[in-house]
CSV table of C-alpha atoms and ligand atoms in Angstrom, one decimal:
chain,number,residue,atom,x,y,z
A,1,MET,CA,12.2,-17.5,-14.9
A,2,ASN,CA,14.3,-14.5,-14.4
A,3,HIS,CA,14.0,-13.3,-10.8
A,4,TYR,CA,16.5,-10.5,-11.1
A,5,LYS,CA,14.6,-9.0,-14.0
A,6,ASP,CA,11.3,-9.2,-12.2
A,7,TYR,CA,13.0,-7.5,-9.2
A,8,ARG,CA,14.2,-4.7,-11.4
A,9,ARG,CA,10.7,-4.4,-13.0
A,10,ASP,CA,9.0,-4.3,-9.6
A,11,GLU,CA,11.3,-1.7,-8.3
A,12,LEU,CA,10.8,0.5,-11.3
A,13,LEU,CA,7.0,0.1,-11.1
A,14,GLU,CA,7.1,1.0,-7.5
A,15,ILE,CA,8.9,4.3,-8.2
A,16,LEU,CA,6.5,5.1,-11.0
A,17,TRP,CA,3.5,4.4,-8.8
A,18,HIS,CA,4.8,6.8,-6.1
A,19,LEU,CA,5.5,9.5,-8.7
A,20,ASP,CA,1.9,9.0,-10.0
A,21,GLU,CA,0.5,9.3,-6.5
A,22,ASP,CA,2.4,12.6,-6.2
A,23,HIS,CA,1.0,13.7,-9.6
A,24,GLU,CA,4.4,14.0,-11.1
A,25,LEU,CA,4.8,10.9,-13.4
A,26,THR,CA,7.1,12.5,-16.0
A,27,LEU,CA,10.5,11.6,-17.4
A,28,THR,CA,12.1,14.6,-15.7
A,29,SER,CA,10.9,13.7,-12.2
A,30,LEU,CA,11.9,10.0,-12.7
A,31,LYS,CA,15.4,11.2,-13.5
A,32,GLN,CA,15.4,13.4,-10.4
A,33,HIS,CA,14.6,10.3,-8.3
A,34,ASP,CA,17.1,8.2,-10.2
A,35,PRO,CA,20.5,10.0,-10.0
A,36,ASP,CA,22.4,6.9,-11.3
A,37,GLY,CA,20.1,6.5,-14.2
A,38,ILE,CA,19.4,2.8,-13.6
A,39,PHE,CA,15.6,3.0,-13.8
A,40,THR,CA,15.6,5.5,-16.6
A,41,GLN,CA,17.7,3.0,-18.5
A,42,ASP,CA,15.2,0.3,-17.8
A,43,LEU,CA,12.3,2.2,-19.3
A,44,ALA,CA,13.1,1.1,-22.9
A,45,THR,CA,13.2,-2.6,-21.9
A,46,PHE,CA,9.9,-2.5,-20.0
A,47,SER,CA,8.2,-0.5,-22.7
A,48,ASP,CA,9.2,-3.3,-25.1
A,49,ASN,CA,7.7,-5.7,-22.6
A,50,GLY,CA,4.3,-3.9,-22.8
A,51,ILE,CA,4.5,-2.7,-19.1
A,52,LEU,CA,4.6,1.0,-19.8
A,53,GLU,CA,4.6,3.6,-22.6
A,54,VAL,CA,6.9,6.5,-22.9
A,55,ASP,CA,5.9,9.5,-25.1
A,56,GLY,CA,8.3,12.4,-24.7
A,57,GLU,CA,7.9,13.6,-21.1
A,58,ASN,CA,4.9,11.3,-20.5
A,59,ILE,CA,5.2,7.9,-18.9
A,60,THR,CA,2.1,5.8,-18.6
A,61,LEU,CA,1.6,2.3,-17.2
A,62,THR,CA,-0.3,0.0,-19.5
A,63,PRO,CA,-3.2,-2.0,-18.0
A,64,THR,CA,-0.8,-4.9,-17.5
A,65,GLY,CA,1.8,-2.6,-15.8
A,66,LYS,CA,-0.9,-1.1,-13.6
A,67,GLU,CA,-2.1,-4.5,-12.5
A,68,ILE,CA,1.4,-5.7,-11.6
A,69,ALA,CA,2.1,-2.3,-9.8
A,70,THR,CA,-1.2,-2.5,-7.9
A,71,GLY,CA,-0.2,-5.9,-6.5
A,72,ILE,CA,3.3,-4.8,-5.5
A,73,ILE,CA,2.0,-1.7,-3.7
A,74,ARG,CA,-0.7,-3.7,-2.0
A,75,ARG,CA,1.7,-6.3,-0.7
A,76,HIS,CA,4.2,-3.7,0.4
A,77,ARG,CA,1.6,-1.7,2.4
A,78,LEU,CA,-0.1,-4.7,3.9
A,79,ALA,CA,3.3,-6.0,5.0
A,80,GLU,CA,3.9,-2.6,6.7
A,81,ARG,CA,0.5,-2.9,8.5
A,82,LEU,CA,1.4,-6.5,9.5
A,83,LEU,CA,4.7,-5.4,10.9
A,84,THR,CA,3.3,-2.4,12.9
A,85,ASP,CA,-0.1,-3.8,14.0
A,86,VAL,CA,0.9,-7.4,14.8
A,87,LEU,CA,4.6,-7.3,15.4
A,88,GLY,CA,4.7,-3.9,17.1
A,89,LYS,CA,7.3,-2.3,14.8
A,90,THR,CA,7.4,1.4,14.2
A,91,PRO,CA,6.6,2.6,10.6
A,92,GLU,CA,10.3,3.6,10.2
A,93,GLU,CA,11.4,0.1,11.1
A,94,THR,CA,9.1,-1.6,8.5
A,95,GLU,CA,10.8,-0.3,5.3
A,96,ASN,CA,13.4,-3.1,4.6
A,97,ALA,CA,11.2,-6.0,5.6
A,98,ALA,CA,8.2,-4.6,3.7
A,99,CYS,CA,10.4,-4.4,0.6
A,100,GLU,CA,11.3,-8.1,0.9
A,101,PHE,CA,7.6,-9.1,1.5
A,102,GLU,CA,6.4,-7.3,-1.6
A,103,HIS,CA,8.4,-9.6,-3.8
A,104,ILE,CA,7.7,-12.9,-2.1
A,105,LEU,CA,4.2,-13.0,-0.7
A,106,ALA,CA,1.9,-15.5,-2.5
A,107,PRO,CA,-1.5,-14.2,-3.6
A,108,GLU,CA,-3.4,-16.5,-1.2
A,109,LEU,CA,-1.3,-15.3,1.7
A,110,VAL,CA,-1.9,-11.6,0.8
A,111,GLU,CA,-5.7,-12.2,1.1
A,112,SER,CA,-5.3,-14.0,4.4
A,113,ILE,CA,-3.1,-11.2,5.8
A,114,CYS,CA,-5.6,-8.5,4.6
A,115,THR,CA,-8.5,-10.4,6.2
A,116,LEU,CA,-6.5,-10.9,9.4
A,117,LEU,CA,-5.9,-7.1,9.6
A,118,GLY,CA,-9.5,-6.3,8.9
A,119,HIS,CA,-9.0,-5.0,5.3
A,120,PRO,CA,-7.1,-1.8,6.2
A,121,LYS,CA,-7.4,1.2,4.0
A,122,LEU,CA,-4.2,2.9,4.8
A,123,CYS,CA,-0.6,1.9,5.5
A,124,PRO,CA,1.1,3.1,8.7
A,125,HIS,CA,2.4,6.2,6.7
A,126,GLY,CA,-1.2,7.1,5.7
A,127,ALA,CA,-0.9,6.0,2.0
A,128,PRO,CA,-3.9,4.2,0.5
A,129,ILE,CA,-3.7,0.3,0.2
A,130,PRO,CA,-5.1,-0.8,-3.1
A,131,LYS,CA,-8.2,-3.1,-2.5
A,132,GLY,CA,-8.1,-6.8,-3.3
A,133,HIS,CA,-10.9,-9.3,-3.9
A,134,CYS,CA,-11.1,-10.0,-0.2
A,135,CYS,CA,-11.8,-6.3,0.6
A,136,VAL,CA,-14.7,-6.2,-1.9
A,137,GLU,CA,-16.2,-9.3,-0.5
A,138,SER,CA,-15.9,-8.1,3.1
A,139,ASP,CA,-17.6,-4.8,2.3
A,140,LYS,CA,-20.8,-6.8,1.5
A,141,LEU,CA,-20.5,-8.8,4.6
A,142,VAL,CA,-19.8,-5.9,6.9
A,143,GLN,CA,-22.8,-4.0,5.6
A,144,SER,CA,-25.1,-6.8,6.7
A,145,ILE,CA,-24.3,-6.7,10.4
A,146,VAL,CA,-23.0,-3.2,10.7
A,147,ILE,CA,-24.8,0.1,10.0
A,148,ARG,CA,-23.7,3.7,9.6
A,149,LEU,CA,-23.9,5.8,12.8
A,150,SER,CA,-26.2,8.2,10.9
A,151,ASP,CA,-28.7,5.4,10.3
A,152,MET,CA,-29.0,4.6,14.0
A,153,GLU,CA,-32.1,5.7,15.9
A,154,VAL,CA,-31.8,8.8,18.1
A,155,GLY,CA,-31.4,7.8,21.8
A,156,LYS,CA,-29.9,4.4,21.1
A,157,THR,CA,-26.5,3.2,22.2
A,158,SER,CA,-24.3,0.9,20.1
A,159,LYS,CA,-20.6,0.1,19.8
A,160,VAL,CA,-18.2,1.5,17.2
A,161,VAL,CA,-17.1,-1.3,14.8
A,162,LEU,CA,-14.8,0.6,12.5
A,163,ILE,CA,-14.1,4.0,11.1
A,164,ASN,CA,-14.4,3.9,7.4
A,165,THR,CA,-12.4,6.7,6.0
A,166,ASP,CA,-9.5,7.3,3.6
A,167,ASP,CA,-8.9,10.6,5.3
A,168,LYS,CA,-6.0,10.3,7.7
A,169,ILE,CA,-6.6,13.7,9.4
A,170,ARG,CA,-10.2,12.9,10.0
A,171,MET,CA,-9.3,9.4,11.3
A,172,ASN,CA,-6.8,10.9,13.7
A,173,LYS,CA,-9.3,13.5,14.9
A,174,LEU,CA,-11.9,10.8,15.6
A,175,LEU,CA,-9.4,8.7,17.4
A,176,SER,CA,-8.3,11.7,19.6
A,177,LEU,CA,-12.0,12.3,20.5
A,178,GLY,CA,-12.1,8.7,21.8
A,179,ILE,CA,-14.2,7.4,18.9
A,180,VAL,CA,-12.4,4.1,18.5
A,181,PRO,CA,-13.5,0.5,17.7
A,182,GLY,CA,-15.3,-1.1,20.6
A,183,VAL,CA,-16.3,2.1,22.4
A,184,PRO,CA,-20.0,2.6,23.3
A,185,ILE,CA,-21.5,5.5,21.4
A,186,THR,CA,-25.0,7.0,21.9
A,187,LEU,CA,-26.7,9.0,19.2
A,188,MET,CA,-28.1,12.1,20.8
A,189,GLN,CA,-29.4,14.0,17.7
A,190,LYS,CA,-29.2,13.8,14.0
A,191,ARG,CA,-30.1,17.3,12.9
A,192,PRO,CA,-28.9,20.0,12.3
A,193,ALA,CA,-25.6,18.2,13.2
A,194,ILE,CA,-25.0,14.7,14.4
A,195,VAL,CA,-24.4,14.8,18.2
A,196,VAL,CA,-23.0,11.7,19.9
A,197,GLU,CA,-22.1,10.9,23.5
A,198,VAL,CA,-18.8,9.0,24.0
A,199,ASN,CA,-17.2,8.6,27.4
A,200,GLN,CA,-19.7,11.0,28.9
A,201,THR,CA,-18.7,13.7,26.5
A,202,GLN,CA,-21.0,15.1,23.9
A,203,ILE,CA,-19.4,15.6,20.5
A,204,ALA,CA,-20.9,17.3,17.4
A,205,LEU,CA,-20.0,15.7,14.1
A,206,GLU,CA,-20.5,16.7,10.4
A,207,LYS,CA,-22.8,14.4,8.6
A,208,SER,CA,-20.0,13.2,6.3
A,209,VAL,CA,-18.0,12.2,9.4
A,210,GLY,CA,-21.0,10.4,11.0
A,211,ASP,CA,-21.4,8.5,7.7
A,212,GLY,CA,-17.9,7.2,8.0
A,213,ILE,CA,-18.5,5.7,11.5
A,214,ASN,CA,-19.9,2.2,11.5
A,215,VAL,CA,-21.6,0.7,14.5
A,216,TRP,CA,-23.1,-2.7,15.3
A,217,ARG,CA,-26.7,-3.2,14.2
A,218,MET,CA,-28.7,-3.5,17.5
A,219,GLU,CA,-32.0,-5.3,17.2
A,220,ARG,CA,-33.7,-3.6,20.2
B,1,ZN,ZN1,3.7,3.0,4.0
B,2,ZN,ZN1,-9.0,-7.3,2.0
């Protein structure tokens, strides 16, 4: 086993993943982010290892490379959530520790942490956390006891379970309106817009927003 080489590989994959998220996965932008040329130099080695392919300006991850990169990013972003949500760190304070975690967390531990945190969709910086097996399983489970707000009967009150959105702006807007997990929510009308009452305030929501709010299924 060559830990140092794995470390270099993981760091490179992480950079490439970020460039890809910003839609600028090219040789030129890698060089811009790599002034010492260390990672650019590694490209040839890892292309020989079947992790990535370089064709002129274009860099692409092979399926193997993508799988490894997904795991690294998932561990890094879950570690960030763990540090902020459970240990009360600020997102800025998480960086170094999260970078250590991403190399050492065992797969079983990753699933446990993800489950403990409620299968979060975004890291504290608002970047998406790639889903694991545990998240897919939990979607099925959650659907059985939880319904969408827009599937509730008009006039009924339930409690918010979770807000299911990848959209950080929308999430923050809902949170600022007081629509947070555990809060009682009454469905006042469904059409033309969804109107809910939360904390004695009536709020109109677009249907797509209402669909992203999950509430407990009430059998009454
Ligand atoms: Zn982050
Ligand atoms: Zn999960």
